[in-house]
mmCIF file of C-alpha atoms and ligand atoms in Angstrom:
data_model
loop_
_atom_site.group_PDB
_atom_site.id
_atom_site.type_symbol
_atom_site.label_atom_id
_atom_site.label_comp_id
_atom_site.label_asym_id
_atom_site.label_seq_id
_atom_site.Cartn_x
_atom_site.Cartn_y
_atom_site.Cartn_z
ATOM 1 C CA MET A 662 4.369 -12.399 -14.273
ATOM 2 C CA ARG A 663 2.859 -12.818 -11.502
ATOM 3 C CA ALA A 664 2.374 -9.698 -8.931
ATOM 4 C CA THR A 665 0.643 -8.177 -5.964
ATOM 5 C CA VAL A 666 -2.332 -5.201 -6.924
ATOM 6 C CA MET A 667 -4.213 -3.429 -4.144
ATOM 7 C CA TYR A 668 -7.003 -2.245 -5.754
ATOM 8 C CA GLY A 669 -8.514 -0.961 -2.143
ATOM 9 C CA ALA A 670 -8.901 -1.437 1.509
ATOM 10 C CA GLY A 671 -8.932 -5.438 1.853
ATOM 11 C CA ASP A 672 -8.868 -6.301 -1.979
ATOM 12 C CA VAL A 673 -5.396 -7.691 -2.844
ATOM 13 C CA ARG A 674 -5.114 -9.776 -5.657
ATOM 14 C CA VAL A 675 -1.980 -12.174 -7.309
ATOM 15 C CA GLU A 676 -2.473 -11.118 -11.022
ATOM 16 C CA THR A 677 -0.629 -11.312 -14.395
ATOM 17 C CA VAL A 678 1.116 -8.455 -15.142
ATOM 18 C CA PRO A 679 4.210 -6.992 -18.093
ATOM 19 C CA ASP A 680 7.178 -9.205 -17.052
ATOM 20 C CA ALA A 681 9.889 -6.380 -15.552
ATOM 21 C CA ARG A 682 12.532 -5.524 -17.975
ATOM 22 C CA LEU A 683 15.110 -2.991 -18.317
ATOM 23 C CA VAL A 684 14.121 0.286 -19.279
ATOM 24 C CA ASP A 685 16.833 3.154 -18.210
ATOM 25 C CA PRO A 686 20.646 2.262 -19.111
ATOM 26 C CA ALA A 687 21.030 2.834 -14.668
ATOM 27 C CA ASP A 688 18.204 0.286 -14.213
ATOM 28 C CA VAL A 689 18.760 -3.324 -13.419
ATOM 29 C CA VAL A 690 15.939 -6.449 -12.801
ATOM 30 C CA VAL A 691 15.646 -8.296 -9.893
ATOM 31 C CA HIS A 692 14.385 -11.492 -9.244
ATOM 32 C CA VAL A 693 12.661 -11.834 -6.518
ATOM 33 C CA THR A 694 13.362 -14.514 -3.938
ATOM 34 C CA ARG A 695 12.355 -12.598 -0.634
ATOM 35 C CA ALA A 696 9.715 -9.768 0.230
ATOM 36 C CA ALA A 697 8.172 -8.631 3.034
ATOM 37 C CA ILE A 698 5.057 -6.459 3.863
ATOM 38 C CA CYS A 699 5.477 -2.987 6.016
ATOM 39 C CA GLY A 700 3.165 -1.674 8.440
ATOM 40 C CA SER A 701 3.085 1.191 6.599
ATOM 41 C CA ASP A 702 1.532 -1.460 3.641
ATOM 42 C CA LEU A 703 -1.632 -1.773 6.355
ATOM 43 C CA TRP A 704 -2.698 1.766 6.239
ATOM 44 C CA PRO A 705 -4.235 1.346 2.598
ATOM 45 C CA TYR A 706 -4.828 -1.725 3.081
ATOM 46 C CA LYS A 707 -7.272 -0.761 5.919
ATOM 47 C CA SER A 708 -8.375 2.689 4.324
ATOM 48 C CA MET A 709 -7.579 2.877 0.109
ATOM 49 C CA GLU A 710 -10.156 4.205 -1.636
ATOM 50 C CA PRO A 711 -11.570 1.581 -4.794
ATOM 51 C CA ASP A 712 -9.365 2.087 -7.569
ATOM 52 C CA GLU A 713 -9.315 0.440 -10.851
ATOM 53 C CA THR A 714 -5.985 0.503 -12.188
ATOM 54 C CA GLY A 715 -4.884 -0.907 -8.845
ATOM 55 C CA ARG A 716 -1.196 -0.464 -6.884
ATOM 56 C CA ARG A 717 1.492 -2.525 -7.184
ATOM 57 C CA MET A 718 2.386 -3.780 -3.897
ATOM 58 C CA GLY A 719 5.916 -4.090 -1.908
ATOM 59 C CA HIS A 720 8.692 -2.128 -1.385
ATOM 60 C CA GLU A 721 11.004 -4.657 0.857
ATOM 61 C CA PHE A 722 12.763 -7.156 -1.426
ATOM 62 C CA ILE A 723 16.112 -9.791 -1.685
ATOM 63 C CA GLY A 724 16.400 -11.046 -5.057
ATOM 64 C CA VAL A 725 18.916 -12.741 -7.564
ATOM 65 C CA VAL A 726 19.945 -9.843 -10.349
ATOM 66 C CA ASP A 727 18.658 -10.830 -13.514
ATOM 67 C CA ALA A 728 19.670 -8.368 -16.400
ATOM 68 C CA VAL A 729 22.407 -4.881 -16.061
ATOM 69 C CA GLY A 730 21.892 -1.948 -17.693
ATOM 70 C CA SER A 731 24.711 -0.479 -19.546
ATOM 71 C CA ASP A 732 25.278 1.669 -17.404
ATOM 72 C CA VAL A 733 25.138 0.069 -13.895
ATOM 73 C CA HIS A 734 29.198 -0.939 -12.910
ATOM 74 C CA THR A 735 28.970 -2.381 -8.903
ATOM 75 C CA MET A 736 27.137 -5.619 -9.515
ATOM 76 C CA LYS A 737 26.308 -8.392 -12.415
ATOM 77 C CA VAL A 738 23.894 -11.436 -13.332
ATOM 78 C CA GLY A 739 23.396 -13.806 -11.100
ATOM 79 C CA ASP A 740 24.432 -10.913 -7.553
ATOM 80 C CA LEU A 741 22.266 -11.502 -4.745
ATOM 81 C CA VAL A 742 21.188 -7.916 -3.316
ATOM 82 C CA LEU A 743 19.099 -6.559 -0.842
ATOM 83 C CA THR A 744 17.050 -3.074 -1.337
ATOM 84 C CA PRO A 745 16.647 -0.055 0.762
ATOM 85 C CA PHE A 746 12.578 0.997 0.626
ATOM 86 C CA VAL A 747 13.683 3.580 -1.779
ATOM 87 C CA TRP A 748 15.522 3.851 -4.663
ATOM 88 C CA SER A 749 18.491 6.825 -4.932
ATOM 89 C CA ASP A 750 21.434 7.385 -7.658
ATOM 90 C CA GLY A 751 23.890 7.498 -4.099
ATOM 91 C CA THR A 752 24.957 10.716 -6.328
ATOM 92 C CA CYS A 753 23.085 13.783 -5.311
ATOM 93 C CA VAL A 754 23.865 16.565 -2.419
ATOM 94 C CA PHE A 755 21.445 14.276 -0.013
ATOM 95 C CA CYS A 756 22.627 11.689 -0.908
ATOM 96 C CA ARG A 757 26.166 12.171 -0.405
ATOM 97 C CA GLU A 758 25.051 13.309 2.903
ATOM 98 C CA GLY A 759 23.892 9.250 3.739
ATOM 99 C CA LEU A 760 19.788 11.390 3.459
ATOM 100 C CA HIS A 761 19.326 9.244 0.468
ATOM 101 C CA THR A 762 15.494 9.234 0.881
ATOM 102 C CA SER A 763 15.163 13.129 -0.318
ATOM 103 C CA CYS A 764 17.662 11.709 -3.224
ATOM 104 C CA LEU A 765 16.975 14.649 -6.351
ATOM 105 C CA HIS A 766 16.815 11.212 -8.509
ATOM 106 C CA GLY A 767 14.895 9.127 -6.631
ATOM 107 C CA GLY A 768 11.892 7.854 -6.232
ATOM 108 C CA ARG A 769 9.822 5.025 -4.481
ATOM 109 C CA TYR A 770 8.642 1.265 -5.599
ATOM 110 C CA GLY A 771 5.340 1.118 -6.938
ATOM 111 C CA PHE A 772 4.917 4.300 -8.334
ATOM 112 C CA ASP A 773 6.215 6.167 -11.741
ATOM 113 C CA GLY A 774 5.704 2.882 -13.843
ATOM 114 C CA VAL A 775 8.216 1.066 -11.562
ATOM 115 C CA GLY A 776 6.711 -2.389 -9.569
ATOM 116 C CA GLY A 777 6.619 -3.351 -6.559
ATOM 117 C CA GLY A 778 8.714 -6.109 -4.392
ATOM 118 C CA GLN A 779 5.631 -8.380 -3.762
ATOM 119 C CA GLY A 780 6.482 -9.459 -7.677
ATOM 120 C CA GLU A 781 8.323 -12.153 -9.486
ATOM 121 C CA ALA A 782 10.796 -9.228 -10.344
ATOM 122 C CA VAL A 783 11.154 -5.470 -9.898
ATOM 123 C CA ARG A 784 12.599 -3.192 -12.523
ATOM 124 C CA VAL A 785 14.922 -1.147 -10.045
ATOM 125 C CA PRO A 786 16.138 1.475 -10.891
ATOM 126 C CA GLN A 787 19.868 3.517 -9.890
ATOM 127 C CA ALA A 788 20.975 0.216 -9.223
ATOM 128 C CA ASP A 789 24.350 1.322 -8.286
ATOM 129 C CA GLY A 790 23.050 3.860 -5.921
ATOM 130 C CA THR A 791 20.195 1.663 -4.085
ATOM 131 C CA LEU A 792 20.645 -1.571 -4.008
ATOM 132 C CA VAL A 793 23.676 -3.741 -1.844
ATOM 133 C CA VAL A 794 25.438 -6.993 -2.846
ATOM 134 C CA LEU A 795 25.075 -9.655 -0.226
ATOM 135 C CA PRO A 796 27.857 -11.416 0.202
ATOM 136 C CA VAL A 797 25.811 -14.827 0.751
ATOM 137 C CA ASN A 798 23.913 -17.363 -0.908
ATOM 138 C CA ARG A 799 20.252 -16.975 -1.844
ATOM 139 C CA ASP A 800 19.463 -19.889 1.049
ATOM 140 C CA ASP A 801 21.672 -18.357 3.928
ATOM 141 C CA ALA A 802 20.115 -18.745 7.406
ATOM 142 C CA LEU A 803 20.555 -15.119 7.613
ATOM 143 C CA MET A 804 17.806 -14.350 5.163
ATOM 144 C CA PRO A 805 14.971 -13.349 7.248
ATOM 145 C CA SER A 806 17.248 -11.015 9.326
ATOM 146 C CA LEU A 807 18.702 -9.392 6.641
ATOM 147 C CA LEU A 808 15.352 -9.198 4.448
ATOM 148 C CA THR A 809 14.921 -6.913 7.695
ATOM 149 C CA LEU A 810 17.586 -4.120 6.484
ATOM 150 C CA SER A 811 15.497 -3.251 3.848
ATOM 151 C CA ASP A 812 13.424 -0.790 5.991
ATOM 152 C CA VAL A 813 12.175 -2.151 9.763
ATOM 153 C CA MET A 814 15.463 -2.150 11.107
ATOM 154 C CA ALA A 815 17.027 0.822 9.672
ATOM 155 C CA THR A 816 13.750 2.507 10.541
ATOM 156 C CA GLY A 817 14.080 1.075 14.216
ATOM 157 C CA HIS A 818 17.750 2.199 14.268
ATOM 158 C CA HIS A 819 17.373 5.830 12.591
ATOM 159 C CA ALA A 820 14.439 5.642 15.655
ATOM 160 C CA ALA A 821 17.670 5.516 17.917
ATOM 161 C CA LEU A 822 19.966 7.847 16.420
ATOM 162 C CA SER A 823 17.395 10.443 15.688
ATOM 163 C CA ALA A 824 16.973 10.427 19.865
ATOM 164 C CA GLU A 825 20.498 10.619 20.574
ATOM 165 C CA VAL A 826 20.642 7.428 21.861
ATOM 166 C CA GLY A 827 24.402 7.241 23.595
ATOM 167 C CA PRO A 828 26.695 5.528 26.145
ATOM 168 C CA GLY A 829 25.198 6.157 29.708
ATOM 169 C CA LYS A 830 21.767 7.356 28.693
ATOM 170 C CA THR A 831 17.680 6.286 29.241
ATOM 171 C CA VAL A 832 15.486 5.129 26.468
ATOM 172 C CA ALA A 833 12.372 4.355 25.919
ATOM 173 C CA VAL A 834 10.569 2.896 23.204
ATOM 174 C CA VAL A 835 7.090 3.523 23.113
ATOM 175 C CA GLY A 836 5.645 0.433 20.710
ATOM 176 C CA ASP A 837 6.061 -3.100 20.495
ATOM 177 C CA GLY A 838 5.548 -3.912 16.989
ATOM 178 C CA ALA A 839 8.834 -5.240 14.635
ATOM 179 C CA VAL A 840 9.797 -1.067 14.319
ATOM 180 C CA GLY A 841 9.954 -1.046 18.255
ATOM 181 C CA LEU A 842 11.410 -4.065 18.683
ATOM 182 C CA CYS A 843 14.222 -2.725 15.719
ATOM 183 C CA GLY A 844 14.419 -0.136 18.433
ATOM 184 C CA VAL A 845 15.272 -1.693 21.195
ATOM 185 C CA ILE A 846 17.739 -3.687 18.943
ATOM 186 C CA GLY A 847 19.526 0.072 17.970
ATOM 187 C CA ALA A 848 19.550 1.493 21.239
ATOM 188 C CA ARG A 849 21.453 -1.247 22.723
ATOM 189 C CA ARG A 850 24.006 -1.530 19.119
ATOM 190 C CA LEU A 851 24.298 2.695 20.798
ATOM 191 C CA ASP A 852 24.996 1.537 24.054
ATOM 192 C CA ALA A 853 22.135 2.977 25.618
ATOM 193 C CA ASP A 854 22.496 2.360 29.626
ATOM 194 C CA ARG A 855 19.114 1.436 30.331
ATOM 195 C CA ILE A 856 16.288 0.170 27.937
ATOM 196 C CA ILE A 857 12.541 0.695 29.073
ATOM 197 C CA ILE A 858 9.883 -0.650 26.038
ATOM 198 C CA LEU A 859 6.111 0.644 26.411
ATOM 199 C CA GLY A 860 3.653 -2.495 25.171
ATOM 200 C CA ARG A 861 1.334 -4.665 26.007
ATOM 201 C CA HIS A 862 1.403 -7.769 24.081
ATOM 202 C CA PRO A 863 3.398 -10.875 26.252
ATOM 203 C CA ASP A 864 5.047 -12.301 23.209
ATOM 204 C CA ARG A 865 6.465 -9.435 21.109
ATOM 205 C CA ILE A 866 7.440 -8.014 25.806
ATOM 206 C CA ALA A 867 9.200 -12.000 25.476
ATOM 207 C CA ILE A 868 11.262 -10.515 22.836
ATOM 208 C CA ALA A 869 12.085 -6.822 23.589
ATOM 209 C CA LYS A 870 13.330 -8.342 26.559
ATOM 210 C CA GLU A 871 16.024 -10.810 24.557
ATOM 211 C CA PHE A 872 16.327 -7.784 22.450
ATOM 212 C CA GLY A 873 17.708 -6.258 25.414
ATOM 213 C CA ALA A 874 15.002 -4.266 27.100
ATOM 214 C CA THR A 875 16.032 -4.021 30.877
ATOM 215 C CA ASP A 876 12.067 -2.563 31.471
ATOM 216 C CA VAL A 877 8.974 -2.657 30.772
ATOM 217 C CA VAL A 878 5.766 -0.524 30.932
ATOM 218 C CA SER A 879 2.769 -2.199 29.937
ATOM 219 C CA GLU A 880 0.358 1.126 30.780
ATOM 220 C CA ARG A 881 -0.902 3.522 28.650
ATOM 221 C CA GLY A 882 -1.430 7.491 28.334
ATOM 222 C CA GLU A 883 -1.075 8.578 31.692
ATOM 223 C CA ASP A 884 -0.172 5.832 33.698
ATOM 224 C CA ALA A 885 2.463 5.035 31.497
ATOM 225 C CA VAL A 886 3.778 8.525 31.880
ATOM 226 C CA GLU A 887 4.202 7.872 35.810
ATOM 227 C CA HIS A 888 5.359 4.441 35.798
ATOM 228 C CA VAL A 889 8.288 6.398 33.239
ATOM 229 C CA ARG A 890 8.757 9.126 35.729
ATOM 230 C CA GLU A 891 8.406 6.839 38.424
ATOM 231 C CA LEU A 892 11.592 4.947 36.726
ATOM 232 C CA THR A 893 13.645 7.153 36.019
ATOM 233 C CA ASP A 894 14.216 9.937 39.718
ATOM 234 C CA GLY A 895 11.152 11.810 38.455
ATOM 235 C CA SER A 896 12.329 13.266 35.269
ATOM 236 C CA GLY A 897 11.979 10.733 32.294
ATOM 237 C CA ALA A 898 14.099 9.476 29.487
ATOM 238 C CA HIS A 899 16.593 11.177 27.768
ATOM 239 C CA SER A 900 15.964 9.060 24.680
ATOM 240 C CA VAL A 901 12.641 8.514 23.312
ATOM 241 C CA LEU A 902 11.504 6.104 20.449
ATOM 242 C CA GLU A 903 8.058 6.661 19.039
ATOM 243 C CA CYS A 904 7.710 3.529 16.590
ATOM 244 C CA VAL A 905 3.651 4.007 16.388
ATOM 245 C CA GLY A 906 2.726 7.052 14.707
ATOM 246 C CA LEU A 907 -0.847 7.877 15.936
ATOM 247 C CA ASP A 908 -2.082 10.412 18.041
ATOM 248 C CA GLN A 909 -1.714 9.019 21.326
ATOM 249 C CA SER A 910 1.655 7.251 21.246
ATOM 250 C CA THR A 911 3.116 11.298 20.261
ATOM 251 C CA VAL A 912 1.571 12.966 23.241
ATOM 252 C CA THR A 913 3.363 9.651 25.776
ATOM 253 C CA ALA A 914 6.694 10.082 23.415
ATOM 254 C CA LEU A 915 6.819 13.803 24.279
ATOM 255 C CA SER A 916 5.478 13.458 27.625
ATOM 256 C CA ILE A 917 8.506 11.085 29.388
ATOM 257 C CA ALA A 918 11.023 12.560 27.896
ATOM 258 C CA ARG A 919 13.163 13.973 30.260
ATOM 259 C CA PRO A 920 14.045 18.161 29.872
ATOM 260 C CA GLY A 921 16.803 18.188 26.741
ATOM 261 C CA GLY A 922 15.612 15.307 26.083
ATOM 262 C CA ALA A 923 14.829 13.958 22.049
ATOM 263 C CA VAL A 924 12.200 12.022 20.621
ATOM 264 C CA GLY A 925 13.278 10.258 17.646
ATOM 265 C CA ARG A 926 9.666 9.229 15.495
ATOM 266 C CA VAL A 927 9.133 6.945 12.768
ATOM 267 C CA GLY A 928 5.596 6.032 12.699
ATOM 268 C CA VAL A 929 4.098 7.660 10.321
ATOM 269 C CA PRO A 930 1.918 10.378 11.455
ATOM 270 C CA GLN A 931 -1.826 9.775 11.097
ATOM 271 C CA ASP A 932 -2.014 13.743 12.131
ATOM 272 C CA GLU A 933 -1.478 16.903 10.416
ATOM 273 C CA ALA A 934 0.087 18.469 13.805
ATOM 274 C CA ILE A 935 2.649 17.387 16.648
ATOM 275 C CA PRO A 936 0.500 17.965 20.118
ATOM 276 C CA ASP A 937 1.917 19.519 23.357
ATOM 277 C CA ALA A 938 4.279 22.221 21.477
ATOM 278 C CA LEU A 939 4.244 24.267 24.713
ATOM 279 C CA PRO A 940 5.562 21.854 27.360
ATOM 280 C CA VAL A 941 8.293 20.778 24.704
ATOM 281 C CA PHE A 942 9.590 24.322 24.248
ATOM 282 C CA MET A 943 9.387 24.740 27.707
ATOM 283 C CA GLU A 944 11.653 21.876 28.481
ATOM 284 C CA ASN A 945 13.536 22.204 25.510
ATOM 285 C CA ILE A 946 12.917 18.394 24.159
ATOM 286 C CA THR A 947 14.592 17.577 20.456
ATOM 287 C CA ILE A 948 11.372 16.438 18.387
ATOM 288 C CA ALA A 949 13.577 14.572 15.578
ATOM 289 C CA GLY A 950 12.762 11.613 13.138
ATOM 290 C CA GLY A 951 11.292 10.744 9.490
ATOM 291 C CA ARG A 952 12.024 8.674 6.888
ATOM 292 C CA ALA A 953 14.453 6.618 7.597
ATOM 293 C CA PRO A 954 17.731 6.596 5.281
ATOM 294 C CA ALA A 955 18.070 2.736 4.926
ATOM 295 C CA ARG A 956 20.624 3.068 2.430
ATOM 296 C CA ALA A 957 22.885 4.788 4.499
HETATM 297 ZN ZN1 LIG B 2016 20.347 10.914 -4.528
#
């Protein structure tokens, strides 16, 4: 079968690889019908050291079940299924608490002998605890939207949950990329009163407004902080969604949270430390977030 393999920064090849096949009784093999590229794929695309073995890519996909292990009970050959971006057993202590990303028996696509979603087929371990059977056919008009539930929409929603978005609250979303835009949808679903999007790409801002953003802040750094404060009677936002992961965007996110507010971080941090420890402490600002348990 054919699959994408990344060998280093800027070096992605479509190659013939061994066919995906059942290894464990809890596995299924999925024939991939839709797959996406993640923002997190862009970091190795920019910076991966050359590697002769290469790395199989892709962790967001929808497909048709091709083969079912003897210990799989919730799906059959021919079912259309969606995967969250990691696999999980669905039964361990963390899965039962809804934190499937910390599954004791889970793992990541593209590692430990499991292939990636950017290929013709994938062996999915722990299929019962991982895959979700979709009640539509493979050409349904909703397919592009359903594919976002693999990662980006779940991640935006997780940012909103982590930032404690709720009725009556003012929300600020830092970042107008795909995750930030899904964060706007998440904030609206959780009944935010007001949603301020921080971003400067006119096409994306237009989408953010369509999704429910009520205010736009297009400045950066100190000017952005000042603008958000002007919009919030000087106090800042109750809930801030950090959807970038850079030091500057994190400083901005922490600076626009009001005292007692919460920041939900879902941008993969590109720095070791969280900045502004003292002001965040003095104002009782909660810092939460992390990898989204998309399966939950
Ligand atoms: Zn588990």
